[in-house]
């Protein structure tokens, strides 16, 4: 495949950053024509004056970028992290044959000698800073070496070797044994500027099911065949971690988060009960309480990690239902209030909760795309007069379409007046609360009865990571307490333990905490704060640049979502602009319709997206507008 043929292979589907440097804007100097004449530079302050009123601090943005780039691990870093994680897993798996169901067979010092489940000489365990040895198939490990049994493995950051089907790898080399892949019809090579593929490559325009996964068979196949088959998924997916993916709310994942999943799946504790694994429960509770403090919740709050924002919302709505509408005969007259921009997953939850007959009121938004509280109040007053039961109102801090933030304090006042439950959907925007410049947007959230937020968005965890918080944790527990079957009657329990299984409908859930906790521990909260702040700054930057572009109407962003359009033309013309911008596949954006108006929508959320990517995007918009040969205008339209 010719990688310069962008029309046949969208670049946003690939994680390789093939940057067109000739379109770049100089980082701390002037903008490309035609903007040069309308901007002034200040070499000492490294600021750009975009008009007589606006000064953009590029030095600040560059510092944020440098900090955010910490998340972009190198191959050697990933190799080292995986090697160290693998060493831990190997040691754990070696010990499984010695392990007692309730913990390690080697007793702590204070009880050593009382428990002699291991006969001297049968298995040997020695440990020190650089060495672990165990059992007949001896394993040794240190900073640069792991050896084990007949099919020995030796590994260092730059090298891996294994037995009969030997594999060697370094920064520039991958070789394999009987199933070795070299040059040939199915060869795949990649580098910063190159993507090559054989006949199995799925390109733009082909169906997502062009190739079928390797079938489940009676007899197994080699690991090389399995991995070769699995890797084809990269050619049949939206690569949401690409810097040019600016559609929907793109998911991202860091290397430590992947290692967290690897460790969670390898150790595989039952993480929803203190009696099964107290430490796993503590990890989850640590995350929940930390997020609660971010939003100003009291320590009496409770919550859980969930599979996503919809499940987090469902858990919160279940608690609201049980507390506000305890009798099922009242479901049909219960009323849920949303704004016209509330995420569609909220109303979907009603059906799952058995409240399909409940009434849903969609409240219009004002000119700033926030729920209109005056209309909300009128809706509620009218429903009360008609003997309906207002029980739940949902405010959003970061609407998916626009990024707008509902006036939570005013909505809280209305909810309190009518004895309603207030839920806040913070799935997209929630973790911007880390940023000092955005904290004011979350005023009043601390008074909400429940909150849903997605670590798989703002904390760059893998998909399938939501979080629910309920201000009064007892209400959450009352809605979800598990009544154990007889087969668990011998399990030691403590009524004071707040088990995660009593705070959600899920049981036997994946141990999600490591995918959130490891990146926070490794990088620190400051790195995530800077990465999110960079996205806020980039959204402002895009807004200011498009605001100076003829023929473009642009909506000022609240968070990291920017809407723009060509005013005074048909929707088809704006869709043509979208096609022109995205035709070479370098960027992926979509449209949305807000208050009956179609906009092109850009969300800057991927941690790999930086100013140079936005500059290239701006040039794409400029070139697209020029190609459309629109009538000359004297000034831009801004909204």
Short mmCIF file of N, CA and C in Angstrom, two decimals, residues 54-125:
data_model
loop_
_atom_site.label_atom_id
_atom_site.label_comp_id
_atom_site.label_asym_id
_atom_site.label_seq_id
_atom_site.Cartn_x
_atom_site.Cartn_y
_atom_site.Cartn_z
N UNK A 54 -6.71 39.58 22.42
CA UNK A 54 -6.42 38.21 22.85
C UNK A 54 -4.93 37.93 22.71
N UNK A 55 -4.31 37.48 23.80
CA UNK A 55 -2.90 37.06 23.79
C UNK A 55 -2.86 35.59 24.18
N UNK A 56 -2.27 34.78 23.33
CA UNK A 56 -2.20 33.33 23.59
C UNK A 56 -0.79 32.98 24.02
N UNK A 57 -0.67 32.35 25.17
CA UNK A 57 0.62 32.01 25.76
C UNK A 57 1.07 30.64 25.27
N UNK A 58 1.90 30.63 24.23
CA UNK A 58 2.37 29.37 23.66
C UNK A 58 3.40 28.69 24.56
N UNK A 59 4.13 29.46 25.36
CA UNK A 59 5.10 28.85 26.27
C UNK A 59 4.38 27.98 27.29
N UNK A 60 3.23 28.45 27.78
CA UNK A 60 2.43 27.66 28.72
C UNK A 60 1.92 26.39 28.06
N UNK A 61 1.41 26.54 26.82
CA UNK A 61 0.89 25.38 26.10
C UNK A 61 2.00 24.37 25.84
N UNK A 62 3.19 24.86 25.51
CA UNK A 62 4.32 23.96 25.25
C UNK A 62 4.69 23.19 26.52
N UNK A 63 4.65 23.86 27.68
CA UNK A 63 4.97 23.17 28.93
C UNK A 63 3.96 22.07 29.21
N UNK A 64 2.67 22.37 28.96
CA UNK A 64 1.64 21.35 29.14
C UNK A 64 1.87 20.17 28.20
N UNK A 65 2.26 20.48 26.97
CA UNK A 65 2.51 19.41 26.00
C UNK A 65 3.65 18.52 26.46
N UNK A 66 4.73 19.15 26.93
CA UNK A 66 5.88 18.37 27.38
C UNK A 66 5.50 17.45 28.53
N UNK A 67 4.66 17.94 29.43
CA UNK A 67 4.22 17.10 30.54
C UNK A 67 3.29 15.99 30.06
N UNK A 68 2.36 16.35 29.16
CA UNK A 68 1.41 15.35 28.66
C UNK A 68 2.10 14.25 27.87
N UNK A 69 3.22 14.58 27.23
CA UNK A 69 3.95 13.58 26.45
C UNK A 69 4.54 12.48 27.33
N UNK A 70 4.55 12.68 28.63
CA UNK A 70 4.99 11.61 29.54
C UNK A 70 4.14 10.36 29.35
N UNK A 71 2.89 10.56 28.93
CA UNK A 71 2.00 9.42 28.72
C UNK A 71 2.36 8.62 27.48
N UNK A 72 3.17 9.19 26.61
CA UNK A 72 3.49 8.53 25.34
C UNK A 72 4.75 7.69 25.52
N UNK A 73 4.60 6.49 26.00
CA UNK A 73 5.73 5.63 26.31
C UNK A 73 6.45 5.19 25.05
N UNK A 74 7.77 5.00 25.17
CA UNK A 74 8.59 4.51 24.06
C UNK A 74 8.55 2.99 24.05
N UNK A 75 8.96 2.39 22.91
CA UNK A 75 9.02 0.92 22.88
C UNK A 75 9.89 0.34 23.99
N UNK A 76 11.01 0.98 24.27
CA UNK A 76 11.88 0.45 25.33
C UNK A 76 11.20 0.56 26.69
N UNK A 77 10.50 1.67 26.92
CA UNK A 77 9.79 1.80 28.19
C UNK A 77 8.71 0.74 28.33
N UNK A 78 7.97 0.52 27.26
CA UNK A 78 6.93 -0.50 27.32
C UNK A 78 7.54 -1.88 27.54
N UNK A 79 8.68 -2.12 26.88
CA UNK A 79 9.35 -3.41 27.04
C UNK A 79 9.80 -3.61 28.48
N UNK A 80 10.37 -2.58 29.05
CA UNK A 80 10.85 -2.68 30.42
C UNK A 80 9.69 -2.87 31.39
N UNK A 81 8.60 -2.13 31.17
CA UNK A 81 7.45 -2.27 32.06
C UNK A 81 6.85 -3.68 31.96
N UNK A 82 6.71 -4.15 30.74
CA UNK A 82 6.13 -5.47 30.56
C UNK A 82 7.04 -6.55 31.11
N UNK A 83 8.35 -6.35 30.94
CA UNK A 83 9.30 -7.34 31.48
C UNK A 83 9.18 -7.42 32.99
N UNK A 84 9.09 -6.29 33.64
CA UNK A 84 9.00 -6.31 35.10
C UNK A 84 7.65 -6.88 35.56
N UNK A 85 6.58 -6.53 34.84
CA UNK A 85 5.29 -7.11 35.18
C UNK A 85 5.30 -8.62 34.96
N UNK A 86 5.93 -9.05 33.86
CA UNK A 86 5.99 -10.48 33.58
C UNK A 86 6.76 -11.22 34.66
N UNK A 87 7.81 -10.59 35.18
CA UNK A 87 8.59 -11.22 36.24
C UNK A 87 7.74 -11.45 37.48
N UNK A 88 6.88 -10.49 37.78
CA UNK A 88 5.99 -10.64 38.93
C UNK A 88 4.98 -11.78 38.68
N UNK A 89 4.44 -11.81 37.49
CA UNK A 89 3.47 -12.86 37.18
C UNK A 89 4.14 -14.23 37.21
N UNK A 90 5.37 -14.33 36.65
CA UNK A 90 6.08 -15.60 36.66
C UNK A 90 6.31 -16.09 38.09
N UNK A 91 6.73 -15.17 38.93
CA UNK A 91 6.97 -15.56 40.33
C UNK A 91 5.67 -16.03 40.98
N UNK A 92 4.58 -15.33 40.67
CA UNK A 92 3.28 -15.72 41.23
C UNK A 92 2.86 -17.09 40.72
N UNK A 93 2.98 -17.33 39.42
CA UNK A 93 2.54 -18.60 38.86
C UNK A 93 3.42 -19.75 39.35
N UNK A 94 4.73 -19.50 39.56
CA UNK A 94 5.60 -20.53 40.11
C UNK A 94 5.15 -20.91 41.52
N UNK A 95 4.65 -19.93 42.24
CA UNK A 95 4.26 -20.17 43.63
C UNK A 95 2.89 -20.84 43.75
N UNK A 96 2.10 -20.87 42.66
CA UNK A 96 0.75 -21.40 42.76
C UNK A 96 0.73 -22.85 43.25
N UNK A 97 1.75 -23.64 42.84
CA UNK A 97 1.78 -25.04 43.28
C UNK A 97 2.08 -25.17 44.77
N UNK A 98 2.61 -24.09 45.36
CA UNK A 98 2.92 -24.11 46.79
C UNK A 98 1.84 -23.41 47.62
N UNK A 99 0.91 -22.77 46.92
CA UNK A 99 0.02 -21.84 47.58
C UNK A 99 -1.12 -22.54 48.31
N UNK A 100 -1.48 -21.97 49.44
CA UNK A 100 -2.65 -22.39 50.20
C UNK A 100 -3.83 -21.54 49.72
N UNK A 101 -5.05 -22.07 49.71
CA UNK A 101 -6.19 -21.30 49.18
C UNK A 101 -6.39 -19.94 49.82
N UNK A 102 -5.93 -19.75 51.04
CA UNK A 102 -6.16 -18.46 51.70
C UNK A 102 -4.93 -17.58 51.72
N UNK A 103 -3.86 -17.98 51.08
CA UNK A 103 -2.67 -17.12 51.07
C UNK A 103 -1.41 -17.90 50.83
N UNK A 104 -0.28 -17.24 50.91
CA UNK A 104 1.00 -17.89 50.67
C UNK A 104 1.25 -18.99 51.69
N UNK A 105 1.85 -20.09 51.22
CA UNK A 105 2.14 -21.20 52.12
C UNK A 105 3.26 -20.86 53.09
N UNK A 106 4.20 -20.01 52.67
CA UNK A 106 5.30 -19.63 53.56
C UNK A 106 4.73 -18.70 54.62
N UNK A 107 4.65 -19.12 55.88
CA UNK A 107 4.02 -18.28 56.90
C UNK A 107 4.90 -17.10 57.27
N UNK A 108 4.31 -16.03 57.79
CA UNK A 108 5.12 -14.90 58.24
C UNK A 108 6.04 -15.31 59.38
N UNK A 109 7.02 -14.49 59.68
CA UNK A 109 8.06 -14.84 60.65
C UNK A 109 7.49 -15.21 62.02
N UNK A 110 6.45 -14.50 62.42
CA UNK A 110 5.94 -14.75 63.76
C UNK A 110 5.28 -16.12 63.91
N UNK A 111 4.90 -16.76 62.78
CA UNK A 111 4.28 -18.08 62.86
C UNK A 111 5.12 -19.15 62.16
N UNK A 112 6.27 -18.78 61.66
CA UNK A 112 7.09 -19.72 60.92
C UNK A 112 7.48 -20.89 61.82
N UNK A 113 7.40 -22.10 61.27
CA UNK A 113 7.71 -23.29 62.04
C UNK A 113 6.47 -24.01 62.52
N UNK A 114 5.33 -23.29 62.61
CA UNK A 114 4.10 -23.91 63.05
C UNK A 114 3.40 -24.63 61.89
N UNK A 115 3.60 -24.10 60.66
CA UNK A 115 2.90 -24.64 59.50
C UNK A 115 3.94 -25.23 58.55
N UNK A 116 3.97 -26.56 58.41
CA UNK A 116 5.01 -27.21 57.63
C UNK A 116 4.39 -27.97 56.45
N UNK A 117 3.75 -27.18 55.57
CA UNK A 117 3.14 -27.78 54.40
C UNK A 117 4.18 -28.09 53.33
N UNK A 118 5.35 -27.48 53.42
CA UNK A 118 6.40 -27.70 52.43
C UNK A 118 7.52 -28.50 53.07
N UNK A 119 7.85 -29.64 52.48
CA UNK A 119 8.93 -30.46 52.99
C UNK A 119 10.27 -29.88 52.54
N UNK A 120 11.26 -29.82 53.43
CA UNK A 120 12.56 -29.29 53.05
C UNK A 120 13.12 -30.03 51.84
N UNK A 121 13.58 -29.24 50.85
CA UNK A 121 14.20 -29.83 49.67
C UNK A 121 13.23 -30.11 48.55
N UNK A 122 11.94 -30.21 48.86
CA UNK A 122 10.98 -30.48 47.79
C UNK A 122 10.89 -29.29 46.84
N UNK A 123 10.73 -28.11 47.41
CA UNK A 123 10.75 -26.89 46.63
C UNK A 123 11.65 -25.91 47.36
N UNK A 124 12.33 -25.11 46.58
CA UNK A 124 13.26 -24.15 47.17
C UNK A 124 12.86 -22.76 46.74
N UNK A 125 12.74 -21.88 47.67
CA UNK A 125 12.43 -20.49 47.37
C UNK A 125 13.47 -19.62 48.02
#
